[in-house]
Short mmCIF file of C-alpha atoms in Angstrom, two decimals:
data_model
loop_
_atom_site.label_atom_id
_atom_site.label_comp_id
_atom_site.label_asym_id
_atom_site.label_seq_id
_atom_site.Cartn_x
_atom_site.Cartn_y
_atom_site.Cartn_z
CA UNK A 1 160.64 114.24 46.92
CA UNK A 2 162.93 111.44 45.74
CA UNK A 3 163.11 112.85 42.20
CA UNK A 4 164.50 116.13 43.53
CA UNK A 5 167.21 114.27 45.46
CA UNK A 6 168.16 112.24 42.38
CA UNK A 7 168.34 115.36 40.23
CA UNK A 8 170.48 117.18 42.79
CA UNK A 9 172.93 114.27 42.89
CA UNK A 10 173.11 114.13 39.09
CA UNK A 11 173.38 117.89 38.61
CA UNK A 12 176.74 119.26 37.51
CA UNK A 13 176.03 122.74 38.85
CA UNK A 14 174.04 124.22 41.70
CA UNK A 15 170.46 125.16 40.83
CA UNK A 16 169.72 128.65 42.16
CA UNK A 17 166.02 129.48 42.35
CA UNK A 18 164.69 132.88 43.31
CA UNK A 19 165.34 133.48 46.98
CA UNK A 20 168.35 131.15 46.92
CA UNK A 21 169.93 133.03 49.84
CA UNK A 22 166.92 132.35 52.06
CA UNK A 23 167.54 129.80 54.79
CA UNK A 24 165.09 127.00 53.97
CA UNK A 25 163.76 123.88 55.64
CA UNK A 26 165.32 120.96 53.71
CA UNK A 27 162.00 119.05 53.79
CA UNK A 28 159.29 121.54 52.80
CA UNK A 29 161.72 124.00 51.10
CA UNK A 30 160.03 126.99 52.72
CA UNK A 31 161.77 129.56 54.88
CA UNK A 32 162.76 127.96 58.20
CA UNK A 33 160.71 130.57 60.06
CA UNK A 34 157.60 129.48 58.13
CA UNK A 35 158.18 125.72 57.91
CA UNK A 36 154.95 123.73 57.35
CA UNK A 37 156.27 120.26 58.18
CA UNK A 38 154.06 120.18 61.29
CA UNK A 39 151.01 120.68 59.04
CA UNK A 40 151.79 117.61 56.92
CA UNK A 41 148.74 115.31 57.13
CA UNK A 42 148.63 111.56 57.58
CA UNK A 43 149.29 109.69 54.29
CA UNK A 44 146.08 109.24 52.31
CA UNK A 45 145.01 106.12 50.45
CA UNK A 46 142.60 105.28 47.62
CA UNK A 47 144.46 106.67 44.60
CA UNK A 48 147.96 106.97 43.19
CA UNK A 49 149.59 109.94 41.49
CA UNK A 50 152.32 110.04 38.89
CA UNK A 51 153.99 113.42 38.36
CA UNK A 52 155.71 113.84 35.01
CA UNK A 53 157.88 116.86 35.66
CA UNK A 54 159.52 119.24 33.22
CA UNK A 55 163.22 119.84 33.82
CA UNK A 56 163.80 122.22 36.73
CA UNK A 57 160.35 121.87 38.34
CA UNK A 58 161.60 119.51 41.05
CA UNK A 59 164.00 122.20 42.30
CA UNK A 60 161.53 125.08 42.61
CA UNK A 61 160.28 125.96 46.12
CA UNK A 62 157.07 127.25 44.49
CA UNK A 63 156.30 123.87 42.92
CA UNK A 64 153.16 122.33 44.45
CA UNK A 65 153.57 118.84 43.00
CA UNK A 66 155.57 117.79 46.03
CA UNK A 67 152.55 118.62 48.23
CA UNK A 68 150.70 115.77 46.51
CA UNK A 69 153.62 113.45 47.27
CA UNK A 70 153.47 114.53 50.92
CA UNK A 71 149.76 113.76 51.17
CA UNK A 72 149.18 110.69 48.98
CA UNK A 73 150.95 107.53 50.15
CA UNK A 74 151.15 106.03 46.65
CA UNK A 75 153.05 108.61 44.60
CA UNK A 76 155.61 108.54 41.79
CA UNK A 77 157.61 111.22 39.98
CA UNK A 78 159.64 111.15 36.78
CA UNK A 79 161.60 113.70 34.80
CA UNK A 80 160.12 114.26 31.34
CA UNK A 81 162.53 114.08 28.42
CA UNK A 82 161.58 114.67 24.80
CA UNK A 83 163.52 111.78 23.27
CA UNK A 84 163.76 109.32 26.17
CA UNK A 85 161.42 107.68 28.62
CA UNK A 86 162.26 106.06 31.94
CA UNK A 87 161.66 102.28 31.88
CA UNK A 88 160.18 102.53 35.38
CA UNK A 89 157.56 104.97 34.08
CA UNK A 90 156.51 102.60 31.30
CA UNK A 91 156.36 99.74 33.80
CA UNK A 92 154.17 101.80 36.12
CA UNK A 93 151.72 102.69 33.33
CA UNK A 94 151.55 99.02 32.32
CA UNK A 95 151.09 97.71 35.87
CA UNK A 96 147.78 95.76 35.92
CA UNK A 97 147.08 96.89 39.49
CA UNK A 98 146.56 100.45 38.25
CA UNK A 99 144.10 102.19 35.93
CA UNK A 100 146.10 105.14 34.51
CA UNK A 101 144.24 108.37 33.75
CA UNK A 102 145.87 111.45 32.24
CA UNK A 103 144.71 114.79 33.68
CA UNK A 104 144.45 117.46 30.98
CA UNK A 105 141.85 119.83 29.47
CA UNK A 106 139.56 117.94 27.10
CA UNK A 107 139.82 120.44 24.26
CA UNK A 108 143.36 119.22 23.52
CA UNK A 109 142.51 115.54 23.02
CA UNK A 110 140.10 113.45 20.94
CA UNK A 111 136.59 113.14 22.42
CA UNK A 112 136.86 109.33 22.42
CA UNK A 113 139.55 109.53 25.11
CA UNK A 114 137.63 111.83 27.44
CA UNK A 115 136.24 110.96 30.87
CA UNK A 116 133.59 113.47 31.89
CA UNK A 117 131.97 112.23 35.10
CA UNK A 118 132.70 110.46 38.37
CA UNK A 119 130.63 107.51 37.12
CA UNK A 120 132.73 107.17 33.98
CA UNK A 121 135.87 107.36 36.09
CA UNK A 122 134.62 104.60 38.40
CA UNK A 123 133.72 102.44 35.40
CA UNK A 124 137.20 102.92 33.97
CA UNK A 125 139.03 102.00 37.19
CA UNK A 126 136.72 98.97 37.79
CA UNK A 127 138.26 97.93 41.10
CA UNK A 128 141.81 98.94 40.21
CA UNK A 129 143.69 101.78 41.88
CA UNK A 130 143.31 104.95 39.81
CA UNK A 131 146.71 106.27 38.75
CA UNK A 132 146.37 109.97 37.96
CA UNK A 133 149.10 111.24 35.65
CA UNK A 134 149.82 114.96 36.05
CA UNK A 135 152.01 116.97 33.66
CA UNK A 136 153.92 119.25 36.02
CA UNK A 137 155.33 122.34 34.35
CA UNK A 138 154.25 125.63 32.81
CA UNK A 139 151.29 125.60 30.44
CA UNK A 140 153.61 125.68 27.40
CA UNK A 141 155.73 122.84 28.83
CA UNK A 142 152.69 120.71 29.65
CA UNK A 143 151.48 120.95 26.04
CA UNK A 144 154.87 119.64 24.90
CA UNK A 145 154.66 116.72 27.32
CA UNK A 146 151.14 115.90 26.14
CA UNK A 147 152.58 114.79 22.78
CA UNK A 148 154.62 111.96 24.35
CA UNK A 149 153.80 108.67 22.55
CA UNK A 150 153.34 106.65 25.77
CA UNK A 151 150.54 109.01 26.86
CA UNK A 152 148.49 108.71 23.69
CA UNK A 153 146.53 105.62 24.74
CA UNK A 154 145.52 106.95 28.16
CA UNK A 155 141.98 108.16 28.87
CA UNK A 156 141.84 111.83 29.80
CA UNK A 157 140.04 113.42 32.74
CA UNK A 158 139.52 117.14 32.35
CA UNK A 159 139.09 119.56 35.25
CA UNK A 160 136.75 122.54 34.83
CA UNK A 161 137.13 124.69 37.97
CA UNK A 162 134.21 126.90 39.00
CA UNK A 163 136.43 129.65 40.36
CA UNK A 164 139.83 131.15 39.68
CA UNK A 165 143.02 129.69 41.09
CA UNK A 166 144.03 130.84 44.58
CA UNK A 167 147.71 130.10 43.92
CA UNK A 168 149.14 133.59 43.20
CA UNK A 169 152.74 132.37 43.43
CA UNK A 170 153.13 132.27 39.66
CA UNK A 171 151.24 134.07 36.94
CA UNK A 172 148.66 131.87 35.18
CA UNK A 173 148.11 132.11 31.43
CA UNK A 174 144.34 131.84 31.94
CA UNK A 175 142.06 132.97 34.75
CA UNK A 176 140.91 129.46 35.65
CA UNK A 177 144.27 127.73 35.19
CA UNK A 178 145.06 125.87 38.41
CA UNK A 179 148.39 124.93 39.93
CA UNK A 180 149.28 121.23 40.20
CA UNK A 181 148.06 120.77 43.78
CA UNK A 182 144.75 122.51 43.04
CA UNK A 183 144.20 120.16 40.09
CA UNK A 184 144.85 117.16 42.35
CA UNK A 185 142.34 118.48 44.90
CA UNK A 186 139.66 118.56 42.18
CA UNK A 187 140.69 115.12 40.89
CA UNK A 188 140.39 113.55 44.35
CA UNK A 189 136.95 115.08 44.73
CA UNK A 190 135.83 113.55 41.41
CA UNK A 191 137.33 110.23 42.49
CA UNK A 192 135.01 110.22 45.54
CA UNK A 193 137.91 110.61 47.98
CA UNK A 194 136.71 113.60 50.02
CA UNK A 195 139.03 113.04 52.99
CA UNK A 196 142.11 113.00 50.76
CA UNK A 197 140.84 116.02 48.83
CA UNK A 198 140.29 117.97 52.05
CA UNK A 199 143.67 116.95 53.49
CA UNK A 200 145.47 118.18 50.37
CA UNK A 201 143.43 121.37 50.26
CA UNK A 202 144.28 122.23 53.87
CA UNK A 203 147.95 121.42 53.33
CA UNK A 204 148.01 123.55 50.16
CA UNK A 205 146.49 126.47 52.03
CA UNK A 206 149.15 126.16 54.74
CA UNK A 207 151.85 126.09 52.05
CA UNK A 208 150.44 129.11 50.23
CA UNK A 209 150.09 131.17 53.41
CA UNK A 210 153.66 130.36 54.51
CA UNK A 211 155.11 131.05 51.06
CA UNK A 212 153.37 134.42 50.79
CA UNK A 213 154.92 135.54 54.08
CA UNK A 214 158.24 135.76 52.26
CA UNK A 215 156.64 137.44 49.21
CA UNK A 216 154.87 140.56 50.57
CA UNK A 217 154.38 141.94 47.05
CA UNK A 218 152.14 138.92 46.31
CA UNK A 219 150.21 138.91 49.58
CA UNK A 220 146.88 140.79 49.15
CA UNK A 221 146.46 141.22 52.92
CA UNK A 222 149.81 142.98 53.27
CA UNK A 223 149.08 145.08 50.18
CA UNK A 224 145.84 146.31 51.80
CA UNK A 225 147.69 147.20 55.01
CA UNK A 226 150.42 149.15 53.24
#
């Protein structure tokens, strides 16, 4: 992801995530022995994604936001800062070719901003490319980002998953709290883009399986065998 490269160049010290000594593929950031670059699907069209990332997320091998960037051809990523905003982000949100939609649970925003159905989403986009804005960070961090002034005018699409997250790579605060890629899979389904949704889902599953191979304490199959 371009944001990660920019942050690495600007960083004054080396960021050491867990497993820093592991020899990783520079593209997918997974262990070289479990690289998933060959599983990367063809770029998908029909929607754009904007990842607003909390500081440090772009470095983490467990971050799934970059999977969205690998799958969706039209993707953007920006570092969130409490007191500043990137001019390019504001320009993107104001671009008349896009219909920006913030993805966040409805209970945290006013009802007047909420989009509930695929029909309402289609009416909002009205021929424009939907630009789905995802707040990429922990639950506590995402709630901080939600307060950003430039997000207050955006309509909000909430995701209500029918089953628990299959992520397992980080502990969720709530049973049905999804990781970033899982949210995007649901969003693409609501946006009537089944091929893109399926491509991201398959890529996410490949990522999860490969990541768990280096984390046996998180892999339920290995736990059963032990």
